[in-house]
Every structure is written in structure tokens, then in C-alpha cells.
mmCIF file of C-alpha atoms and ligand atoms in Angstrom:
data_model
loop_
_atom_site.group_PDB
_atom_site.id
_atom_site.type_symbol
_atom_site.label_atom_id
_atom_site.label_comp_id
_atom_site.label_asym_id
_atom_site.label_seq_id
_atom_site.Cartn_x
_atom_site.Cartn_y
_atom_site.Cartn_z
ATOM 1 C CA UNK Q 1 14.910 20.708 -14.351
ATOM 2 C CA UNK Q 2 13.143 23.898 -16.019
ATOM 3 C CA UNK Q 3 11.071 25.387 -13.319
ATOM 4 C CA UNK Q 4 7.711 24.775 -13.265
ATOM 5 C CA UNK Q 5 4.701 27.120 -13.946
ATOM 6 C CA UNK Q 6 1.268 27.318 -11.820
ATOM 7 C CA UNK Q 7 -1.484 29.729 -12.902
ATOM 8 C CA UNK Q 8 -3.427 30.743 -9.545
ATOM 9 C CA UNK Q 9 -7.260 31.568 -10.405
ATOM 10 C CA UNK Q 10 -9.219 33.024 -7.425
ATOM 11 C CA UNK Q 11 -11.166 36.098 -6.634
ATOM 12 C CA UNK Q 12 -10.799 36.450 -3.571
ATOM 13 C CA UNK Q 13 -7.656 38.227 -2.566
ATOM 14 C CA UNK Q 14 -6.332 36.905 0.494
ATOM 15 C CA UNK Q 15 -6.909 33.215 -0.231
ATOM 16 C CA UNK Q 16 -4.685 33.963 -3.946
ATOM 17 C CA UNK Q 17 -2.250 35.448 -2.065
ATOM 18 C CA UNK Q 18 -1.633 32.685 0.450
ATOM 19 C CA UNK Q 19 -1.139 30.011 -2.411
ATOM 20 C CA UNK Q 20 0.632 31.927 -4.293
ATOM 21 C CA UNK Q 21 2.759 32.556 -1.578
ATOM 22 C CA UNK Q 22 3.200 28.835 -0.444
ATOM 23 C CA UNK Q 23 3.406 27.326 -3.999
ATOM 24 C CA UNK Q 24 6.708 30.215 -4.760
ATOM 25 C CA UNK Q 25 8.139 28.680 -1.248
ATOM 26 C CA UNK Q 26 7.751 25.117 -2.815
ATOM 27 C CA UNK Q 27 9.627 26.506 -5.994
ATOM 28 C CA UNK Q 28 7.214 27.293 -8.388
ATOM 29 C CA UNK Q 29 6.715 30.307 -10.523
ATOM 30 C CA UNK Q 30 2.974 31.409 -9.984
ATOM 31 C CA UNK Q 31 0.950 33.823 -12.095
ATOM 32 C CA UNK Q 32 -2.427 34.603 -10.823
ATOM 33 C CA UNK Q 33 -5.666 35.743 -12.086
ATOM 34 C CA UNK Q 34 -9.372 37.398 -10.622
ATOM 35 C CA UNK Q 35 -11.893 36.416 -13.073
ATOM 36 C CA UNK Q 36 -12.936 33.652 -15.809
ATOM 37 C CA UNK Q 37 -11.737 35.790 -19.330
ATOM 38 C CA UNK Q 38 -7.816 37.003 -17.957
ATOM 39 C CA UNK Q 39 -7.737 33.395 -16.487
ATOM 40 C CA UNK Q 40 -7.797 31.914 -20.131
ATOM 41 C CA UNK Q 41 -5.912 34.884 -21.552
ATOM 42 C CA UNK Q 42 -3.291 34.031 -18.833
ATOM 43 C CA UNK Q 43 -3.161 30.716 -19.332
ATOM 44 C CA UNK Q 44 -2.657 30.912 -22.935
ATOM 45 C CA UNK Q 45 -0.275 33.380 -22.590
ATOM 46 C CA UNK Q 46 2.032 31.641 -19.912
ATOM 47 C CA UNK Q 47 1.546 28.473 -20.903
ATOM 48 C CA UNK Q 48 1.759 26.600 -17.122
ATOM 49 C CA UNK Q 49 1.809 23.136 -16.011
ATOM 50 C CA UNK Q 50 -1.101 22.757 -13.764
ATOM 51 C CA UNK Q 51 -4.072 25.546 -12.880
ATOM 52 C CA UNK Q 52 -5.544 26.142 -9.161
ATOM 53 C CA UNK Q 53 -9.323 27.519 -10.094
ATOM 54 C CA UNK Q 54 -11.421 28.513 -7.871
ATOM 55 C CA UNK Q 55 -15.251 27.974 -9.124
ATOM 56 C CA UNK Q 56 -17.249 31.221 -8.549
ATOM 57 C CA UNK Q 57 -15.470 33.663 -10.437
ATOM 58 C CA UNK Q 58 -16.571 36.951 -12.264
ATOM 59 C CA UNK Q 59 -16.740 37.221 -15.676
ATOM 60 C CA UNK Q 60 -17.736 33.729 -16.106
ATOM 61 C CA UNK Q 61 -16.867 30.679 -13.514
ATOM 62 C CA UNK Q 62 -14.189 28.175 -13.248
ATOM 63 C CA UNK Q 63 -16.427 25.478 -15.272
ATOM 64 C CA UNK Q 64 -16.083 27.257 -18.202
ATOM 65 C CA UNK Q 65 -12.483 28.228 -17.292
ATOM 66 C CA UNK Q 66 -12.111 24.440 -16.754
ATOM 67 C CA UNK Q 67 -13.832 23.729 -20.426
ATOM 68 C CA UNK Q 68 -11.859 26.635 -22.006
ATOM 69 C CA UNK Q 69 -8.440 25.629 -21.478
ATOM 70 C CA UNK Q 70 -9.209 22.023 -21.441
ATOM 71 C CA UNK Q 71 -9.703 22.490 -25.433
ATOM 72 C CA UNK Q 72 -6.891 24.203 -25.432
ATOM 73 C CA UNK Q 73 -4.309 22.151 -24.182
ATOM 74 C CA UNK Q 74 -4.738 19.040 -22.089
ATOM 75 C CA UNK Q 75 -3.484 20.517 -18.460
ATOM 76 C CA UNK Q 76 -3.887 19.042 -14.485
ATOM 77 C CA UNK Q 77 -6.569 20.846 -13.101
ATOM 78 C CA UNK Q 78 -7.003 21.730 -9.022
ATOM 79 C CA UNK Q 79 -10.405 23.216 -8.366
ATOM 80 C CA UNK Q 80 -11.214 25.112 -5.608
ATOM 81 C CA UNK Q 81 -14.518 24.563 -3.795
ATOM 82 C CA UNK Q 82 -16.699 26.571 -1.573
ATOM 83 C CA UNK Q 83 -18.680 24.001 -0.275
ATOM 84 C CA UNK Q 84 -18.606 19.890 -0.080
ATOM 85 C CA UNK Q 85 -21.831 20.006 -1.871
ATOM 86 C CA UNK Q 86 -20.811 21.565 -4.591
ATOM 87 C CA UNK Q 87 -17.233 19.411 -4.675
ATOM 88 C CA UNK Q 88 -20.223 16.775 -4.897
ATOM 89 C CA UNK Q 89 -21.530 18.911 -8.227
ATOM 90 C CA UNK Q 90 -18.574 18.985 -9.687
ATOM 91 C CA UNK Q 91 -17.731 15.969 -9.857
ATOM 92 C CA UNK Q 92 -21.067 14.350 -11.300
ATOM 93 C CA UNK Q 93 -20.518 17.270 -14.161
ATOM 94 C CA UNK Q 94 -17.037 15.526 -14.685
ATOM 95 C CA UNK Q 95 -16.042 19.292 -15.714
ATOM 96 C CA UNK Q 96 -12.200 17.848 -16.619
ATOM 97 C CA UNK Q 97 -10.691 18.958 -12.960
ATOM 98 C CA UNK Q 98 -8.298 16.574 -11.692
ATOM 99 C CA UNK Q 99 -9.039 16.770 -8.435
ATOM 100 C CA UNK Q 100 -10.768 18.821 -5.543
ATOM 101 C CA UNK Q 101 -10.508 20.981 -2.745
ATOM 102 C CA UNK Q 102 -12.768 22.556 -0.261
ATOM 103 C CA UNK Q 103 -12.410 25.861 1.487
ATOM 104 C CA UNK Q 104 -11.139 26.107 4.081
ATOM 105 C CA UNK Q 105 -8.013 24.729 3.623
ATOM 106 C CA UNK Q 106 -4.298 24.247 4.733
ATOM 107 C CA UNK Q 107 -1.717 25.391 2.372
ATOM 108 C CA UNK Q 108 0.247 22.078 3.448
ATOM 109 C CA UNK Q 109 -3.066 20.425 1.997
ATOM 110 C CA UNK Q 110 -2.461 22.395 -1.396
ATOM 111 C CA UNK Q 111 0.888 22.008 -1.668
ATOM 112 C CA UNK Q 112 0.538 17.946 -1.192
ATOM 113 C CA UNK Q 113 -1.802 18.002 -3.892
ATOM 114 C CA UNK Q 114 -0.196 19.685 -6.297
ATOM 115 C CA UNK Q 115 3.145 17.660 -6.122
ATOM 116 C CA UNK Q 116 0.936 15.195 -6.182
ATOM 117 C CA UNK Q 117 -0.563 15.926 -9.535
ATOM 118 C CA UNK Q 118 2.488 16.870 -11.156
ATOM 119 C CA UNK Q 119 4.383 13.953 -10.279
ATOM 120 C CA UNK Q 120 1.713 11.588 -12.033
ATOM 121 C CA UNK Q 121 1.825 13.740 -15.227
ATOM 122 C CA UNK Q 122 5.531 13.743 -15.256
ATOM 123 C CA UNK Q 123 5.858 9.860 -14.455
ATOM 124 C CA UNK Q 124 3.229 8.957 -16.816
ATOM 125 C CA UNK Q 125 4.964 11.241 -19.393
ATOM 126 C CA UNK Q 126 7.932 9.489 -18.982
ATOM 127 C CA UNK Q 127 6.350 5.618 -19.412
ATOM 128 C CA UNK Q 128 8.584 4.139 -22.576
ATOM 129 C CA UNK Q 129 6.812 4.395 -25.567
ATOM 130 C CA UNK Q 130 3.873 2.697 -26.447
ATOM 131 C CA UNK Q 131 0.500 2.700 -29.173
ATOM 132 C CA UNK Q 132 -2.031 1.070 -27.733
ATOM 133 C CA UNK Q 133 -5.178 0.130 -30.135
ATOM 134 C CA UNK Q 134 -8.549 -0.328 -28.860
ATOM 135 C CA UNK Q 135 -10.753 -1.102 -32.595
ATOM 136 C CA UNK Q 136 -10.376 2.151 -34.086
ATOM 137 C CA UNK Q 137 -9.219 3.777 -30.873
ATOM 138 C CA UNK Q 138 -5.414 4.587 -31.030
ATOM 139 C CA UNK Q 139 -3.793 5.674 -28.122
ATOM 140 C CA UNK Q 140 -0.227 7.237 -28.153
ATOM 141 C CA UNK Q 141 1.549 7.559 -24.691
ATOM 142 C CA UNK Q 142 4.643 9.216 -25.456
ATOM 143 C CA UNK Q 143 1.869 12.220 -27.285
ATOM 144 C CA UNK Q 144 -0.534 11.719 -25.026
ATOM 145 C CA UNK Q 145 -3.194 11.644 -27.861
ATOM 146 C CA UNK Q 146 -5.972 9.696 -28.544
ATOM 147 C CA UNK Q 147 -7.602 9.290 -31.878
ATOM 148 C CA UNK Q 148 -11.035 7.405 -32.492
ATOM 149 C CA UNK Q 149 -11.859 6.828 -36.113
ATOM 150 C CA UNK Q 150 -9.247 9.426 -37.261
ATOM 151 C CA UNK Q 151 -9.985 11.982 -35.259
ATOM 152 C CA UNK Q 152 -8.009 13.477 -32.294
ATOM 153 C CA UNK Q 153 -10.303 13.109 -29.055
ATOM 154 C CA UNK Q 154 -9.052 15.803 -26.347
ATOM 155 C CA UNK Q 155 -8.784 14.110 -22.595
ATOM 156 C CA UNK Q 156 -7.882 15.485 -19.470
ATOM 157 C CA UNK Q 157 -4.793 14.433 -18.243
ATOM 158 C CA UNK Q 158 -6.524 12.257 -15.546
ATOM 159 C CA UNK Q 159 -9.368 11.190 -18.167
ATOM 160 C CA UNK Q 160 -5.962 9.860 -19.963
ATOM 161 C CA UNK Q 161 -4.215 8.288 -17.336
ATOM 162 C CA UNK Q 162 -7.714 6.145 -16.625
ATOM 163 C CA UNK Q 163 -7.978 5.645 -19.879
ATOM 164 C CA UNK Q 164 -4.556 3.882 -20.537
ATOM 165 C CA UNK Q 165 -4.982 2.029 -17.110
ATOM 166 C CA UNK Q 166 -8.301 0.355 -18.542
ATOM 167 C CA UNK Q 167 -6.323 -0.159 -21.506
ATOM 168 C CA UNK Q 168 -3.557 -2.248 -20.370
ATOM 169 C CA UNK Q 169 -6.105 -4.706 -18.445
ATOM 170 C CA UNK Q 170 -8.804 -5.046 -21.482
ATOM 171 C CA UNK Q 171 -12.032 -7.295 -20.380
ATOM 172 C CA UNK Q 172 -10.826 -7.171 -16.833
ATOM 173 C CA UNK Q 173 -12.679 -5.936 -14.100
ATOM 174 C CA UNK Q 174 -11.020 -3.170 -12.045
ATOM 175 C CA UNK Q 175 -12.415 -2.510 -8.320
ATOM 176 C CA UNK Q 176 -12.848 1.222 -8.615
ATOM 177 C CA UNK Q 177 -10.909 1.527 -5.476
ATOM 178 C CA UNK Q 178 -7.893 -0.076 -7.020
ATOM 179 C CA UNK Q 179 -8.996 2.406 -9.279
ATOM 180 C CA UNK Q 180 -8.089 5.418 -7.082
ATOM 181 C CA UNK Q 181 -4.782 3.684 -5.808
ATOM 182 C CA UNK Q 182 -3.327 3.539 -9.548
ATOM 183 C CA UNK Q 183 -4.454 6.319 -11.651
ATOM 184 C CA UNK Q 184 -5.002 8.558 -8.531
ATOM 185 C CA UNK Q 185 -2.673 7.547 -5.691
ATOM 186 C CA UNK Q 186 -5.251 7.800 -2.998
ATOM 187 C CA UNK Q 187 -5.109 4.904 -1.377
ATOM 188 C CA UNK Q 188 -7.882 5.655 1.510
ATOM 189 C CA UNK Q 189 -10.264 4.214 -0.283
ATOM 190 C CA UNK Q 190 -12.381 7.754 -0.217
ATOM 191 C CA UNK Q 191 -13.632 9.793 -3.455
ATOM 192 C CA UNK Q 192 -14.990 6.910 -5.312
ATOM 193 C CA UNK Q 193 -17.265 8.798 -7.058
ATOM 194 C CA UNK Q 194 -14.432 10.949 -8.312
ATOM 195 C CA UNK Q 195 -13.591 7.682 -10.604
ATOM 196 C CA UNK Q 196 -17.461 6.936 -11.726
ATOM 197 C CA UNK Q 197 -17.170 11.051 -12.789
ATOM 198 C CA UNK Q 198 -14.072 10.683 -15.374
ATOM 199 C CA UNK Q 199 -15.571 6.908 -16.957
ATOM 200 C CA UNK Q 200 -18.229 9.048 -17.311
ATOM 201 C CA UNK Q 201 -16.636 11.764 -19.328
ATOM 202 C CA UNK Q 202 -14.470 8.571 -20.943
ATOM 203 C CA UNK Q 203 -17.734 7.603 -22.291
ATOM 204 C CA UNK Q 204 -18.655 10.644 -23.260
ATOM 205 C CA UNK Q 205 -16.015 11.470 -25.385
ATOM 206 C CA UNK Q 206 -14.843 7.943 -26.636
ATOM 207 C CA UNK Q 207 -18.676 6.553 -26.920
ATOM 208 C CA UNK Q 208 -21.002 4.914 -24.323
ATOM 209 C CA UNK Q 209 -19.969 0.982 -25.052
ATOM 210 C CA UNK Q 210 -16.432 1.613 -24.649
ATOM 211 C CA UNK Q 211 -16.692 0.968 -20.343
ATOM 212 C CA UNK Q 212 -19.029 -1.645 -18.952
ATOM 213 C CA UNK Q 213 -19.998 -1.015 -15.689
ATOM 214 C CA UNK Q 214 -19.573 -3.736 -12.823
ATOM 215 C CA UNK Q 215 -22.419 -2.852 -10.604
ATOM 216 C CA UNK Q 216 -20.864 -2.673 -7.042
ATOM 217 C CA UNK Q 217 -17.768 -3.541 -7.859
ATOM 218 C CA UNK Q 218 -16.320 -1.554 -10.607
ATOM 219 C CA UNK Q 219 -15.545 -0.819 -14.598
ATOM 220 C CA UNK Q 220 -14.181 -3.020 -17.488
ATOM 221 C CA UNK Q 221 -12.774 -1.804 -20.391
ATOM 222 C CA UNK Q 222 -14.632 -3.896 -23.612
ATOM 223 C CA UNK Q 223 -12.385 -3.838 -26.810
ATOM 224 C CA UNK Q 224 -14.775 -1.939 -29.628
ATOM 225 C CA UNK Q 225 -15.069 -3.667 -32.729
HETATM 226 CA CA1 CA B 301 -14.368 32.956 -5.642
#
């Protein structure tokens, strides 16, 4: 298997050095990066599978790394987070991060959730071939694209892997705990807000009707018209 690539984004010295340091032991090439413009130069330039990004960076912060190289290319996203609070922030911005962690933390911790965010873009990249159509949403699974009305509509890969989960059960209400288990993998029932955060950016980009909302329970995917 071609060895995998992880661009490190943090300011602070010692904590980039530590992951950098644990995710080479787990096999990874690593780049690394101190502020918001050589972070997007970097990851243009390298091209990696997945991004660590820390949020409070100079130059501008790991938001608008986030947004940057979400346009770019859709790529799994680990944010690092100061606080729990502003874990909490994130995630009702729905920024495009694929999931969170707060300092301080173990490198055991990071290296669990990396694998673990790999391995559920690789398996989902690997699901046989199948277009899914929605009205005049088309969704390609071997691409990874999704086109409303003719036009390609950019999603995270998490944002995707919701998406297509929705998809497959149209009409059906989905507990967003079950939620978490599927598209996630998390399956202690915490971080259910971490779901409401990507329908939201689902609706955002694919239009408000597209996800009904279940209050208490959980989301349905209604087939457009
Ligand atoms: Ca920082």
C-alpha cells in the first residue's frame, strides 16, 4: 500500500513535534506547518490524506485553513482544540472538520483517531459502485461527487459519508445516535451534536428541505422533487 501522507498544522512547537513524532512511529509520512498561509501552500503542494489543524494559528486560523483546503480538495479533517468550549464552537460553525480534539491530549488518543478516520475514507472509497439520485441530486460513490441541478456541490468527506447514509434509508427516520455508530463509529453514544453540525452544513450546501428534522429523536432524509 503507498504510504500515507499527514500534514501536521500547529504553532506551537512542542505539541507539532510530539505528533509528528508519534504519527512517523505509526508509519506515516508527516509534513508540518506554523501558520494558516504555508498550511494551504503545504497542503497543496504535498497533497496528503488527512490534516491535524490546530485552530489559533498566525497568519490566519485553522477555520479558514479548514475552508481553504476544503474547496480545494475534499480531505478528513482533525482539529485541534484549546478548550471544550470552543470544540463546542466549532462544531455549531460545522467548519468541515471531521472530528475533534481537545488539548491536552495523549498521542495514543491521536493516533486512534486518525486510523480511525482514514479507515472510513478508505472503506467507504472502496463500497462497489453506485449513483444514487435524490430529484436532481446525483450522487456518485466511486467519485465521491455530488451534483445538484448540474452543478458539482463540494462535501467534506464526513458531510459525504452522512450524506450517502441518509441516502440509502430515504423517508426513514435515523436515531442520531445510530447516527454516530454508522457514519462515525462512535458507538458511546457521546458527540451528538457533532451529527446535528454536518445535517446542518448538508442543508446548507444541498438546500434546507433536503433533511427533516425528528425533534428528539433524529433526521430523515425527504426525496426532493
Ligand atoms: Ca496554536
Amino acid at each position: 500500500m503507498r504510504e500515507r501522507r499527514i500534514l501536521v498544522v500547529e504553532d506551537e512547537r512542542t505539541i507539532a513535534q510530539s505528533v509528528a513524532a508519534r504519527l512517523r512511529a505509526e508509519g506515516f509520512t508527516v509534513d508540518m506547518a506554523g501558520d494558516g498561509p504555508s498550511a494551504v501552500d503545504t497542503f497543496r503542494a504535498v497533497q496528503p490524506d488527512l490534516v491535524v489543524l490546530d485552530v489559533m494559528l498566525p497568519g490566519f486560523d485553522g477555520l479558514e485553513v479548514c475552508r481553504r483546503i476544503q474547496a480545494d480538495r475534499s480531505v478528513p479533517v482533525l482539529m485541534l482544540t484549546a478548550r471544550d468550549d470552543e470544540t463546542d464552537l466549532l462544531v455549531g460553525l460545522a467548519v468541515g472538520a471531521d472530528d475533534y480534539l481537545t488539548k491536552p491530549f495523549s498521542m495514543r488518543e491521536l493516533a486512534a483517531r486518525v486510523h480511525v478516520l482514514l479507515r472510513r475514507v478508505e472503506r467507504a472509497a472502496a463500497t462497489p459502485p453506485a449513483a444514487l439520485r435524490l430529484g436532481d441530486i446525483e450522487i456518485s460513490q466511486t467519485e465521491r461527487r455530488v451534483v445538484r441541478a448540474g452543478a458539482e456541490v463540494h462535501l467534506t468527506p464526513t458531510e459525504f459519508d452522512l450524506l450517502v447514509h441518509l441516502a440509502g434509508r430515504p423517508r426513514t427516520v435515523l436515531p442520531r445516535e445510530r447516527l454516530l455508530a454508522d457514519v462515525w463509529g462512535w458507538a458511546d453514544g457521546s458527540g451528538t451534536r457533532t451529527v446535528d453540525s454536518h445535517v446542518k452544513a448538508l442543508r446548507r450546501k444541498l438546500g434546507a428541505d433536503l433533511i427533516r428534522t425528528v425533534h428528539g429523536v433524529g433526521y430523515a432524509l425527504e426525496v426532493p422533487a
